[in-house]
Coordinates of C-alpha atoms in Angstrom, one line a residue:
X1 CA -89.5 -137.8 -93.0
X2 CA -92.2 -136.0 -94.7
X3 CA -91.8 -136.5 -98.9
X4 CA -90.2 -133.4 -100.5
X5 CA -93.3 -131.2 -102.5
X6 CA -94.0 -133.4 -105.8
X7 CA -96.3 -130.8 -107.0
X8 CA -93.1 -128.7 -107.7
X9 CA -92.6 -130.9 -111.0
X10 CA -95.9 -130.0 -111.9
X11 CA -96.1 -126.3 -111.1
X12 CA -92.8 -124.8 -112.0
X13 CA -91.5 -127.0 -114.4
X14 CA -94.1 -126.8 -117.2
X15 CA -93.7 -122.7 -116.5
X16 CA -90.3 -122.2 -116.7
X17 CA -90.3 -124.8 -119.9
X18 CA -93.0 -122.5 -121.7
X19 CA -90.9 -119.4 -121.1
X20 CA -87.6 -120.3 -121.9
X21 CA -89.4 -121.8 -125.3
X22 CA -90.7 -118.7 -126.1
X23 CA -87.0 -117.1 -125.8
X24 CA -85.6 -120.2 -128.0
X25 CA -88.2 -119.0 -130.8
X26 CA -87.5 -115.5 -131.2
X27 CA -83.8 -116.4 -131.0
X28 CA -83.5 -119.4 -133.3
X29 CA -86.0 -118.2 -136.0
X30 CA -83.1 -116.1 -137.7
X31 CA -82.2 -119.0 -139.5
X32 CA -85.5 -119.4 -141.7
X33 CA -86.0 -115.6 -142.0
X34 CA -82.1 -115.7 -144.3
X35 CA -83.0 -118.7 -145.9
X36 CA -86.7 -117.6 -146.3
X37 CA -86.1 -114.3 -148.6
X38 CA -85.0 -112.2 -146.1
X39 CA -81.3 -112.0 -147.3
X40 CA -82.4 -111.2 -151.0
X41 CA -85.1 -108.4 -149.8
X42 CA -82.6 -106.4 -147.8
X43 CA -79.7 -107.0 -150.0
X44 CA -78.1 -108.5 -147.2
X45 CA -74.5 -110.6 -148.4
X46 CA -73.2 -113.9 -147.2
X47 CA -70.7 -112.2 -144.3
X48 CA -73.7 -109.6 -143.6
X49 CA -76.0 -112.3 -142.8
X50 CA -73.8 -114.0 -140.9
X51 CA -72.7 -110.7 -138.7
X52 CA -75.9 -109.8 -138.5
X53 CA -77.0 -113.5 -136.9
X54 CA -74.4 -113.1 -134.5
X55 CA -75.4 -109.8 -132.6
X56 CA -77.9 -111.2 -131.2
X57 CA -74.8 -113.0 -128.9
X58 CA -73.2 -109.6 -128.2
X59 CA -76.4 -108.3 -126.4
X60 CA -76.8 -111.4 -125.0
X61 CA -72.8 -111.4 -123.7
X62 CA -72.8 -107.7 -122.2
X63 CA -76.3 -107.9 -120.3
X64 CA -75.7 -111.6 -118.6
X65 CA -73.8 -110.1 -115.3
X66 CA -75.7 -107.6 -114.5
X67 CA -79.2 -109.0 -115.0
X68 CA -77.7 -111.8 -113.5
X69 CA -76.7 -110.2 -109.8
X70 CA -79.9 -108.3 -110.0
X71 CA -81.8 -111.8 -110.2
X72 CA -79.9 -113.2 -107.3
X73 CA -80.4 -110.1 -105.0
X74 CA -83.6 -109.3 -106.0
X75 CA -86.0 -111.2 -107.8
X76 CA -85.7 -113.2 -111.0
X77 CA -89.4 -113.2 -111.2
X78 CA -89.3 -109.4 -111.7
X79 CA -86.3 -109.8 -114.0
X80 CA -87.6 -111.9 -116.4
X81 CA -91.0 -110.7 -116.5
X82 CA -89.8 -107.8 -118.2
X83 CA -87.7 -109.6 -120.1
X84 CA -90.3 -111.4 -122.5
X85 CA -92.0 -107.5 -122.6
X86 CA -89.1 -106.1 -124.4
X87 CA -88.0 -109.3 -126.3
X88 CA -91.5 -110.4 -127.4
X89 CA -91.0 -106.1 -128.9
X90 CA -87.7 -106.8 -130.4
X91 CA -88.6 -110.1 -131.6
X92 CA -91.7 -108.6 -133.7
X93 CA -89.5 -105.4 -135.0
X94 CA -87.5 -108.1 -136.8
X95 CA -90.7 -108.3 -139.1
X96 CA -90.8 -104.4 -140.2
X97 CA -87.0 -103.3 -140.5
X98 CA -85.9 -102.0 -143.7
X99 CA -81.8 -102.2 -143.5
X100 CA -79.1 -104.5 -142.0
X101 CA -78.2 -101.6 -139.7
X102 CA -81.6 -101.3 -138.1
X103 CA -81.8 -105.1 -138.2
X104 CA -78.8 -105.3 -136.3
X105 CA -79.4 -103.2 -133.7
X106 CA -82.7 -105.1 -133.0
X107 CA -80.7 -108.6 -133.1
X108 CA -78.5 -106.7 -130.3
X109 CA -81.2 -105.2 -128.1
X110 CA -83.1 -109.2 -128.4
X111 CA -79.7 -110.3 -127.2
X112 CA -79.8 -107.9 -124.3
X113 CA -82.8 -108.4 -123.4
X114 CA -82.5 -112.6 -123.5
X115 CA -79.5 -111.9 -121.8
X116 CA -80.4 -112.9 -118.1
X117 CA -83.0 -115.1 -118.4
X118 CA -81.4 -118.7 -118.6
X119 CA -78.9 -118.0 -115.7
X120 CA -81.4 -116.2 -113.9
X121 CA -83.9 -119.5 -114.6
X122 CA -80.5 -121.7 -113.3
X123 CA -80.5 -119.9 -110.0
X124 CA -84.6 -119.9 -109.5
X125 CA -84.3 -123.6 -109.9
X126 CA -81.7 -124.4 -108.1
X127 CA -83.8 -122.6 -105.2
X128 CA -86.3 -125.5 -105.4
X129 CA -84.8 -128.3 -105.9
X130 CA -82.3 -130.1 -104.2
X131 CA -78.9 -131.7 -106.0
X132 CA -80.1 -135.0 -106.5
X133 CA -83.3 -133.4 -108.7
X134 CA -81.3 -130.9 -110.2
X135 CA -79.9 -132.0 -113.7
X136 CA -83.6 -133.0 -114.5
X137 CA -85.1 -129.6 -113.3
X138 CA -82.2 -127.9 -115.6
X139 CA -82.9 -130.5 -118.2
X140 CA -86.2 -130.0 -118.5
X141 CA -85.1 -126.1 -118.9
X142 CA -83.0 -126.7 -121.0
X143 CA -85.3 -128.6 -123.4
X144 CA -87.1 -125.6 -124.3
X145 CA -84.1 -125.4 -126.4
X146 CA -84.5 -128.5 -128.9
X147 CA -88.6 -128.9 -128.5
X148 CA -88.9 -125.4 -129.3
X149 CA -86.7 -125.9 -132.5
X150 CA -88.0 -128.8 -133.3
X151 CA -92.0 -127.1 -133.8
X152 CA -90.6 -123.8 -135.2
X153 CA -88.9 -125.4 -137.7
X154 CA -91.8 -126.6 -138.9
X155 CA -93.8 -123.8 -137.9
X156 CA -91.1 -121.5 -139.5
X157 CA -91.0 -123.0 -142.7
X158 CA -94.6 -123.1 -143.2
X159 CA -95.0 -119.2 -142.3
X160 CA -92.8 -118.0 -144.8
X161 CA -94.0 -120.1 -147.4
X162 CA -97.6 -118.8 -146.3
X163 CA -96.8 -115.0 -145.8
X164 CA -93.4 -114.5 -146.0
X165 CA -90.3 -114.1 -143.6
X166 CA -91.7 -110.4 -142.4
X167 CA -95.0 -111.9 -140.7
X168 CA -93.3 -114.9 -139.5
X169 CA -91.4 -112.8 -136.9
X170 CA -94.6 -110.7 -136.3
X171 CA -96.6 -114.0 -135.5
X172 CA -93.6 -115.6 -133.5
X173 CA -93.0 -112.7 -131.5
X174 CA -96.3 -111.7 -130.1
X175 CA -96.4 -114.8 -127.7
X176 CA -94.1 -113.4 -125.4
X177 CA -95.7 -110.3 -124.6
X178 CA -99.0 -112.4 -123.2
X179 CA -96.8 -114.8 -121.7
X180 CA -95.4 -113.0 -119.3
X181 CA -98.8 -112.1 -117.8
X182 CA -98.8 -115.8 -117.0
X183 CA -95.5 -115.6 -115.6
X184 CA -95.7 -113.1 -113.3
X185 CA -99.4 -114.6 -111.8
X186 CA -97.9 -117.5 -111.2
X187 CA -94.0 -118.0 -110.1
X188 CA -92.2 -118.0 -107.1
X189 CA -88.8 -116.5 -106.1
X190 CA -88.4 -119.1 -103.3
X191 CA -90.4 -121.6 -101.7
X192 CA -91.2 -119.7 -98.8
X193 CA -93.5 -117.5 -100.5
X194 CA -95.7 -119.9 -102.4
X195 CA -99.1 -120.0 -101.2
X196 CA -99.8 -123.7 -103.1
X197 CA -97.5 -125.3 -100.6
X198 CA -98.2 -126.5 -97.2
X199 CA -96.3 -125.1 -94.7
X200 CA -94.6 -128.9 -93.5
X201 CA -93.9 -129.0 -97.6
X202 CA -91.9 -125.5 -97.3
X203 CA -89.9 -126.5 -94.1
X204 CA -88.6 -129.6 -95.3
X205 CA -87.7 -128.2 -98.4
X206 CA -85.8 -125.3 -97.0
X207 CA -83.9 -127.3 -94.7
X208 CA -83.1 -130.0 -97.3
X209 CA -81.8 -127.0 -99.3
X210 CA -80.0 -125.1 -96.5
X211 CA -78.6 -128.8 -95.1
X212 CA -76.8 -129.3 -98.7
X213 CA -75.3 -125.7 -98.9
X214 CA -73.3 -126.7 -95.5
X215 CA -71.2 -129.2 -97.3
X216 CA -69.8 -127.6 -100.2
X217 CA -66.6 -125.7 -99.0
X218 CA -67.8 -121.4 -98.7
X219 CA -66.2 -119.0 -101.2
X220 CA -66.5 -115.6 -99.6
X221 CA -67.4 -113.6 -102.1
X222 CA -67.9 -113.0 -106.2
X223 CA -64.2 -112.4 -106.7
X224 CA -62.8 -115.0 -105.1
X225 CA -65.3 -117.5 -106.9
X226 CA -64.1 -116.5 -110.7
X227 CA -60.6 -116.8 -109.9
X228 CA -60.9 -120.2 -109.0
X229 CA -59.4 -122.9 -111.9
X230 CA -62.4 -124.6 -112.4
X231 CA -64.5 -121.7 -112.8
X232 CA -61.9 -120.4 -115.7
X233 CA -61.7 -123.6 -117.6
X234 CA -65.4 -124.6 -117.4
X235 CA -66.2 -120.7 -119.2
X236 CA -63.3 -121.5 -122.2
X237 CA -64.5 -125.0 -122.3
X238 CA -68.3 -123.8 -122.5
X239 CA -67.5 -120.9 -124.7
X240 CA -66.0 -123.9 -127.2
X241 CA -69.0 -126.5 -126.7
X242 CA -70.8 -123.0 -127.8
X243 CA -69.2 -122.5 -130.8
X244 CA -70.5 -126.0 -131.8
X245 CA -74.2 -125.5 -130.8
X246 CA -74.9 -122.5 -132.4
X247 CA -73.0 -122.9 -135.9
X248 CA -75.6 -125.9 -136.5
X249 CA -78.4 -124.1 -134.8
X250 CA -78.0 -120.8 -137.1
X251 CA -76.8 -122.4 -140.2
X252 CA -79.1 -125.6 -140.3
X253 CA -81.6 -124.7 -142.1
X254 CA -79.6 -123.0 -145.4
X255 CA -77.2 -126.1 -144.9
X256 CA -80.5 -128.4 -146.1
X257 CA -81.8 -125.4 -148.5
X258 CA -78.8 -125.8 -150.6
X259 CA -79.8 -129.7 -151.4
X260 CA -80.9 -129.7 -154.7
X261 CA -84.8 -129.5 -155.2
X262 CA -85.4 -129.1 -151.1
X263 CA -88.1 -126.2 -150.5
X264 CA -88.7 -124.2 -147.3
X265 CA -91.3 -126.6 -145.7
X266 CA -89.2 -130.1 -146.8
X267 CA -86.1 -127.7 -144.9
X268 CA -88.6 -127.1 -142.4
X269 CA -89.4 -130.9 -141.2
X270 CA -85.6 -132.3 -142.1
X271 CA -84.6 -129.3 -139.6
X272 CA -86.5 -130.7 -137.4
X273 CA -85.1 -134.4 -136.7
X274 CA -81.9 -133.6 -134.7
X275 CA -83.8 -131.5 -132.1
X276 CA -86.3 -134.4 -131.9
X277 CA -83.3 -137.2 -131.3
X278 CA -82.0 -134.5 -128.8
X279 CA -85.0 -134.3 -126.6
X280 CA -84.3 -138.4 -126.2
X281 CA -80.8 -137.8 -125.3
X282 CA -81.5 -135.0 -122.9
X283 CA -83.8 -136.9 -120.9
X284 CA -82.0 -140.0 -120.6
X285 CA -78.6 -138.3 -119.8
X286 CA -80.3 -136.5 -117.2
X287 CA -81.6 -139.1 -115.6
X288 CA -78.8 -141.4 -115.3
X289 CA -77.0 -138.4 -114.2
X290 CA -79.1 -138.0 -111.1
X291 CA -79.2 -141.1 -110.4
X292 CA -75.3 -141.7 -109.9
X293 CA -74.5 -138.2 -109.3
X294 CA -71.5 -138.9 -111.8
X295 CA -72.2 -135.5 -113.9
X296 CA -68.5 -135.4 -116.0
X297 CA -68.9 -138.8 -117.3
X298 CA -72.1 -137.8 -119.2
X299 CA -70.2 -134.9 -120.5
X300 CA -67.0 -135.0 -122.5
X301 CA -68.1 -138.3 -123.6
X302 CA -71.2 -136.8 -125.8
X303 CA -69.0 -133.4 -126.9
X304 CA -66.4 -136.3 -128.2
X305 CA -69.1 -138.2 -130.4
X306 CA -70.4 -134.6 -131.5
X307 CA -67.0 -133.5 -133.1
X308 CA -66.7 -137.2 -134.5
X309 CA -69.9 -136.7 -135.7
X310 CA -69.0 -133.5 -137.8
X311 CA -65.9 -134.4 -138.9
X312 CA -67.4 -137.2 -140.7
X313 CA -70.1 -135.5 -141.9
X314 CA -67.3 -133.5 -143.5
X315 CA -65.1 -136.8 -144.8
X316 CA -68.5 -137.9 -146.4
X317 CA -68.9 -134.7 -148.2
X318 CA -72.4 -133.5 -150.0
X319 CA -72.5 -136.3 -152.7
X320 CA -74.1 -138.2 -150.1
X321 CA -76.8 -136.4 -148.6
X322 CA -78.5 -138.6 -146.8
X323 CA -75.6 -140.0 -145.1
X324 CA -74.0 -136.8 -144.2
X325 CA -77.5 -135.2 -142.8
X326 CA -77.8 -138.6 -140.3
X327 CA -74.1 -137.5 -139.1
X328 CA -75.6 -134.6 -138.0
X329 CA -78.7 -135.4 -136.6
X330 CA -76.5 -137.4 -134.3
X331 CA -74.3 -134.5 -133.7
X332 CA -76.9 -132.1 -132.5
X333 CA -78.2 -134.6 -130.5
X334 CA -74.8 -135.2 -128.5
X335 CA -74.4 -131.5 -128.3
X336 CA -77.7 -131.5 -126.2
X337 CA -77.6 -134.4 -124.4
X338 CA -75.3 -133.0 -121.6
X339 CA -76.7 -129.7 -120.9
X340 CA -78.6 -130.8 -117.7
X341 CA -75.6 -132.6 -115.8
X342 CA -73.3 -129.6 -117.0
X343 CA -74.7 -127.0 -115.4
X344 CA -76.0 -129.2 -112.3
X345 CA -72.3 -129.8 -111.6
X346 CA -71.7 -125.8 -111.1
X347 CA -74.6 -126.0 -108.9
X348 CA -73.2 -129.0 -107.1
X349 CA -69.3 -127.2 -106.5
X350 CA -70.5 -123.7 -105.9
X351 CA -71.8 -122.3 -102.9
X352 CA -75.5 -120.2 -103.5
X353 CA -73.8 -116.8 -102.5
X354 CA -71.5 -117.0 -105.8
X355 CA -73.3 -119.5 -108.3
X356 CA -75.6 -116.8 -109.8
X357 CA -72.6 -114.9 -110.9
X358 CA -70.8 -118.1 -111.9
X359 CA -73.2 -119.7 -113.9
X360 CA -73.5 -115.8 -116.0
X361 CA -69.7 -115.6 -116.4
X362 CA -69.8 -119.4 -117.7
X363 CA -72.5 -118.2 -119.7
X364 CA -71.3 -115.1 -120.8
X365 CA -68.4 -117.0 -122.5
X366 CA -70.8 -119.4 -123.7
X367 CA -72.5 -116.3 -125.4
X368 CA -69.4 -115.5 -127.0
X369 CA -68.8 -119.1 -128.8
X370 CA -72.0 -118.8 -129.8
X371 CA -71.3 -115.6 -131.6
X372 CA -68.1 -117.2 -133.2
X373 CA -69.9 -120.2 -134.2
X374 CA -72.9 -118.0 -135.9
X375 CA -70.6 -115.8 -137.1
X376 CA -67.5 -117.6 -138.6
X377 CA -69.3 -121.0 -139.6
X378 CA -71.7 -118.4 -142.2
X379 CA -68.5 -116.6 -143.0
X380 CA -66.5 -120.2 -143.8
X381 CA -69.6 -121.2 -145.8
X382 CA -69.9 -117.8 -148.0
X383 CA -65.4 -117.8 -148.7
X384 CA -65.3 -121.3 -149.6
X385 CA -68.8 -121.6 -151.2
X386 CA -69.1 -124.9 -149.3
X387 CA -69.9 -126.3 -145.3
X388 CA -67.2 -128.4 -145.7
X389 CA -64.6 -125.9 -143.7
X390 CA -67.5 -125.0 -140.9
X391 CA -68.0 -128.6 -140.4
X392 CA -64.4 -128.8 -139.3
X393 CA -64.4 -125.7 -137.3
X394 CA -67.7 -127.4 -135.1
X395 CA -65.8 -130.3 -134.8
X396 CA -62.3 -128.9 -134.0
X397 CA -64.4 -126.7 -131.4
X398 CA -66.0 -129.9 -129.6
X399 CA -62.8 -131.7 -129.6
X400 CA -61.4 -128.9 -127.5
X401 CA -64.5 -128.6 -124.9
X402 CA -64.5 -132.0 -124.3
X403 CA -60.3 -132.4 -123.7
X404 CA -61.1 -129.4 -121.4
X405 CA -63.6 -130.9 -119.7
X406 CA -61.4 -133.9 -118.9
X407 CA -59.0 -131.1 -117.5
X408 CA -61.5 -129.9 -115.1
X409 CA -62.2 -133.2 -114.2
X410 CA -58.5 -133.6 -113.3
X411 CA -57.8 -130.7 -111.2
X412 CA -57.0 -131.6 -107.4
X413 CA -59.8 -131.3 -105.3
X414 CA -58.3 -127.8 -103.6
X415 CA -58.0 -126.0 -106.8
X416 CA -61.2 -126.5 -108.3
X417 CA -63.1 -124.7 -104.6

């Protein structure tokens, strides 16, 4: 049997890894523009800020159906081309805005905009590779995530000691809008139309592909598909893990400020280090994952350790820095580590007629945690003065996702199709 296309690892991978990066960096870099100076320059207060970081979510919630179904029946090339256009815009008007109300309407448009492109990247890949590649090809998606952090952290905190939090998002912005140049030139919707593949390379591909679809039980249509148990659980479950992710991802950078004597480049690198560890975990969980095709088990297990993880940091308490920083470097890493097998396994139950709208309701809820956990973790930390109650909330959070996620795991075989 002729070998399935290896230059697919090398052709779509590294493009799909570039642009979801780009979409991490004009997300994520909220963080350092509050703890940078933009807070005190637009008089912005400690439940502002944290509103204000969470709109981004509410764009990205409303948008993820529809851009979503148009990727699926479409083209998701098309879709996200435009996509880093307007968000490479909104990400650079985050440098000239003069009031929170202007700056949240542009955190809401980003979050539009963003909206589609991570389950319309979920559905491109699962169009070229097969099950027993796919938690890699997502994992290497999804690590766009955590590298990109890891660099803009310390890009970040270098660019606003340089020239301030205003031309950081100018600088950080403009990428996209070149990118998607690149983009456009040189992705695929399917196989079928690349012209870098042999012809042999695209019929054995799109018969492996077609061959797997025949054994996973057919859903007849959208509606049918989100009714189904598993479906429900795995959005309140991801919606929790969510909450988790993004309350450390928003807030990490003003949870190291406030260590005595820590400037914006020391916050900088130290924000770096759990996106570094998390890179590791990815990888390996993703691999082991494919390789016994056991996706759960590399799932609840790691959300477990992550609320663990916080709680402790919590029990520890700020008197021990060092100590309680480790705790969460291991926490962010867990929270990673199982992105690739989790959304694999949705891929793996679903039929390809209804996973595009699966994956964007999962992810629509996901959007939503991620709003509560950007919004009430900065609205725990400005009531109590402290991070000691938004360490309990991640934790509390995880705890639930991963006792859900054992749920799913549970559910008799005819309930979860």
């Amino acid at each position: 049997m002729t070998q399935l296309a290896p230059k697919r690892w090398y052709h779509i991978i590294p493009i799909v890894f570039i642009t979801y990066s780009l979409a991490y960096l004009d997300r994520a870099n909220i963080g350092f523009g509050t703890a940078g100076g933009m807070a005190k320059d637009l008089h912005i207060t400690p439940s502002v800020s944290s509103l204000i970081s969470s709109m981004f979510f509410l764009g990205y919630f409303f948008f993820q159906l529809p851009g979503v179904y148009y990727a699926a029946k479409n083209s998701a090339k098309k879709l996200i081309f435009w996509s880093l256009i307007l968000w490479g815009v909104c990400a650079m008007a985050t440098g000239i805005v003069n009031n929170v109300y202007i700056l949240a309407a542009t955190r809401f448009l980003l979050g539009m905009v963003e909206g589609a492109v991570f389950p319309g990247m979920l559905v491109l890949l699962s169009r070229w590779f097969t099950r027993v590649e796919r938690s890699r090809a997502n994992t290497f998606l999804i690590l766009g995530n955590p590298v990109t952090i890891l660099w803009m952290s310390v890009l970040s905190g270098y660019l606003v000691q340089a020239v301030g939090w205003r031309m950081m998002f100018i600088i950080e912005g403009a990428p996209a809008l070149v990118w998607a140049f690149f983009w456009y030139k040189m992705v695929d919707d399917t196989p079928v139309s690349a012209n870098w593949l042999e012809q042999e390379e695209k019929r054995v591909l799109q018969a492996t592909l077609l061959n797997e679809q025949q054994s996973i039980p057919p859903v007849k249509n959208y509606a049918e598909a989100l009714k189904k148990s598993l479906v429900i659980i795995l959005c309140i479950q991801y919606g929790l893990w969510s909450i988790g992710v993004y309350g450390f991802v928003i807030w990490l950078p003003s949870i190291i400020k406030a260590a005595p004597g820590t400037s914006m480049v020391t916050t900088g690198w130290l924000s770096a280090v759990p996106y570094l560890l998390a890179v590791a975990g990815m990888i390996s969980v993703s691999y082991f994952s494919d390789k016994i095709l056991k996706r759960t088990l590399f799932v609840w297990p790691c959300l477990l350790l992550g609320a663990i993880a916080f709680y402790a940091s919590y029990a520890i308490g700020a008197n021990h820095f060092w100590v309680s920083f480790a705790l969460l470097c291991f926490a962010g890493m867990v929270m990673y580590a199982p992105y690739g097998p989790f959304f694999a396994l949705i891929t793996d139950l679903l039929p390809a007629n209804v996973t595009p709208l699966a994956i964007a309701l999962i992810n629509s809820f996901g959007a939503l945690g991620s709003f509560a956990g950007s919004y009430f973790v900065g609205y725990l930390n400005g009531k109590t003065g402290s991070f000691h109650s938004s360490y309990i909330f991640m934790s509390a959070s995880l705890l639930a996702a991963a006792l859900l996620t054992v749920v799913a795991v549970r559910l008799p075989a005819k309930t979860k199709l």
